PDB file of C-alpha atoms in Angstrom:
ATOM      1  CA  MET A   1     -11.542  10.477  15.751  1.00 43.00           C
ATOM      2  CA  SER A   2      -9.838   7.076  13.776  1.00 57.00           C
ATOM      3  CA  GLU A   3     -11.643   4.599  11.836  1.00 69.00           C
ATOM      4  CA  ALA A   4     -10.128   0.985  13.094  1.00 85.00           C
ATOM      5  CA  ILE A   5      -8.378  -0.323   9.722  1.00 84.00           C
ATOM      6  CA  ILE A   6      -9.881  -3.218   8.335  1.00 89.00           C
ATOM      7  CA  SER A   7      -7.997  -3.608   5.256  1.00 93.00           C
ATOM      8  CA  PHE A   8      -3.377  -5.157   5.153  1.00 94.00           C
ATOM      9  CA  VAL A   9      -1.844  -3.190   1.624  1.00 96.00           C
ATOM     10  CA  GLY A  10       1.215  -5.527   0.551  1.00 94.00           C
ATOM     11  CA  LEU A  11       2.705  -3.485  -2.246  1.00 94.00           C
ATOM     12  CA  ASP A  12       5.677  -4.956  -4.011  1.00 91.00           C
ATOM     13  CA  VAL A  13       7.777  -1.107  -5.967  1.00 89.00           C
ATOM     14  CA  HIS A  14      10.336  -2.128  -8.526  1.00 87.00           C
ATOM     15  CA  HIS A  15      11.202   1.463 -10.586  1.00 85.00           C
ATOM     16  CA  ASP A  16       8.206  -0.265 -13.343  1.00 90.00           C
ATOM     17  CA  SER A  17       5.892  -1.599 -11.837  1.00 91.00           C
ATOM     18  CA  ILE A  18       4.415  -2.061  -8.314  1.00 92.00           C
ATOM     19  CA  ALA A  19       1.564  -5.549  -7.406  1.00 94.00           C
ATOM     20  CA  GLY A  20      -0.025  -5.585  -4.372  1.00 95.00           C
ATOM     21  CA  GLY A  21      -2.875  -7.447  -2.781  1.00 96.00           C
ATOM     22  CA  SER A  22      -4.986  -6.944   1.173  1.00 96.00           C
ATOM     23  CA  ALA A  23      -5.792  -8.792   3.271  1.00 94.00           C
ATOM     24  CA  PRO A  24      -8.833  -8.361   4.917  1.00 89.00           C
ATOM     25  CA  GLU A  25      -8.488  -7.618   8.798  1.00 84.00           C
ATOM     26  CA  GLY A  26      -9.284 -11.396  10.441  1.00 82.00           C
ATOM     27  CA  ARG A  27      -8.881 -14.507   9.020  1.00 83.00           C
ATOM     28  CA  GLU A  28      -9.941 -13.504   5.500  1.00 85.00           C
ATOM     29  CA  GLU A  29      -7.017 -14.629   2.491  1.00 91.00           C
ATOM     30  CA  PRO A  30      -5.649 -12.014   0.677  1.00 93.00           C
ATOM     31  CA  ARG A  31      -6.239 -10.766  -2.743  1.00 94.00           C
ATOM     32  CA  PHE A  32      -3.748 -10.428  -5.539  1.00 96.00           C
ATOM     33  CA  PHE A  33      -5.212  -7.112  -6.789  1.00 93.00           C
ATOM     34  CA  GLY A  34      -2.330  -5.995  -9.963  1.00 93.00           C
ATOM     35  CA  THR A  35       0.468  -4.443 -11.600  1.00 95.00           C
ATOM     36  CA  MET A  36       0.213  -0.740 -12.383  1.00 93.00           C
ATOM     37  CA  VAL A  37       2.480   1.314 -13.699  1.00 91.00           C
ATOM     38  CA  PRO A  38       4.299   3.500 -10.761  1.00 87.00           C
ATOM     39  CA  GLN A  39       2.697   6.714 -11.542  1.00 87.00           C
ATOM     40  CA  TRP A  40       1.240   8.561  -8.123  1.00 87.00           C
ATOM     41  CA  ALA A  41      -2.683   8.700 -10.142  1.00 91.00           C
ATOM     42  CA  ALA A  42      -3.062   4.422 -10.645  1.00 91.00           C
ATOM     43  CA  LEU A  43      -1.983   3.760  -7.434  1.00 91.00           C
ATOM     44  CA  SER A  44      -4.247   6.319  -5.765  1.00 92.00           C
ATOM     45  CA  LYS A  45      -7.173   4.385  -7.727  1.00 93.00           C
ATOM     46  CA  THR A  46      -6.583   0.715  -6.827  1.00 93.00           C
ATOM     47  CA  LEU A  47      -6.278   2.478  -3.330  1.00 94.00           C
ATOM     48  CA  SER A  48      -9.736   4.496  -3.384  1.00 94.00           C
ATOM     49  CA  ARG A  49     -11.517   0.647  -4.453  1.00 93.00           C
ATOM     50  CA  LEU A  50      -9.799  -0.868  -0.532  1.00 92.00           C
ATOM     51  CA  GLY A  51     -11.874   1.778   0.730  1.00 92.00           C
ATOM     52  CA  PRO A  52     -11.441   4.487   3.030  1.00 94.00           C
ATOM     53  CA  PRO A  53      -6.705   6.210   3.482  1.00 94.00           C
ATOM     54  CA  THR A  54      -7.784   5.825   7.198  1.00 93.00           C
ATOM     55  CA  THR A  55      -8.507   2.172   7.008  1.00 94.00           C
ATOM     56  CA  LEU A  56      -6.112   0.707   5.153  1.00 95.00           C
ATOM     57  CA  LYS A  57      -2.294   0.119   6.985  1.00 95.00           C
ATOM     58  CA  ILE A  58       0.140  -0.211   3.846  1.00 95.00           C
ATOM     59  CA  VAL A  59       3.389  -1.774   3.793  1.00 94.00           C
ATOM     60  CA  TYR A  60       6.311  -2.371   1.201  1.00 92.00           C
ATOM     61  CA  GLU A  61       9.555  -3.829   1.065  1.00 87.00           C
ATOM     62  CA  ALA A  62      13.141  -1.682   1.816  1.00 80.00           C
ATOM     63  CA  GLY A  63      14.794  -1.278  -1.650  1.00 75.00           C
ATOM     64  CA  PRO A  64      15.711   1.238  -4.547  1.00 69.00           C
ATOM     65  CA  CYS A  65      12.588   2.862  -4.596  1.00 70.00           C
ATOM     66  CA  GLY A  66      12.870   4.511  -0.793  1.00 72.00           C
ATOM     67  CA  TYR A  67      10.913   6.549   0.704  1.00 85.00           C
ATOM     68  CA  THR A  68       8.968   8.620  -1.452  1.00 87.00           C
ATOM     69  CA  LEU A  69       6.122   6.108  -1.757  1.00 88.00           C
ATOM     70  CA  ALA A  70       5.272   6.279   2.021  1.00 91.00           C
ATOM     71  CA  ARG A  71       6.497  10.199   2.644  1.00 91.00           C
ATOM     72  CA  GLN A  72       3.637  10.379  -0.709  1.00 91.00           C
ATOM     73  CA  ARG A  73       0.947   7.864   0.919  1.00 92.00           C
ATOM     74  CA  ARG A  74       0.827   9.519   4.911  1.00 94.00           C
ATOM     75  CA  ALA A  75       1.268  13.570   2.818  1.00 95.00           C
ATOM     76  CA  HIS A  76      -2.138  11.687   2.229  1.00 93.00           C
ATOM     77  CA  GLY A  77      -3.798  10.103   4.820  1.00 94.00           C
ATOM     78  CA  TYR A  78      -2.107   7.013   4.488  1.00 95.00           C
ATOM     79  CA  ALA A  79      -0.960   4.611   7.173  1.00 95.00           C
ATOM     80  CA  CYS A  80       2.712   3.422   5.155  1.00 94.00           C
ATOM     81  CA  GLU A  81       5.321   1.314   6.503  1.00 92.00           C
ATOM     82  CA  VAL A  82       8.742   1.259   4.823  1.00 92.00           C
ATOM     83  CA  ILE A  83       9.260  -2.704   5.949  1.00 89.00           C
ATOM     84  CA  ALA A  84      13.115  -4.755   6.080  1.00 81.00           C
ATOM     85  CA  PRO A  85      11.553  -8.658   5.862  1.00 69.00           C
ATOM     86  CA  GLN A  86      14.916  -9.749   6.439  1.00 70.00           C
ATOM     87  CA  LYS A  87      14.860  -7.977  10.318  1.00 61.00           C
TER      88      LYS A  87
END
């Protein structure tokens, strides 16, 4: 049985940093949770503070970083999508 999504996470991914924010389900205000180095350990630690992987929905903008981040997140149980905001 899968858990319900309780938080939506947006990542702004760059070559030298990842900035992120989360918006809980419902009408609560989204919040910026910080900027980190683009490394697996730093991102995993930050995401673990937001909740279990099955309760988060992660999105980030398609760009020069490719789909590596999405594949890594999916392999660890996160729902992760790469989006194209112009569409």
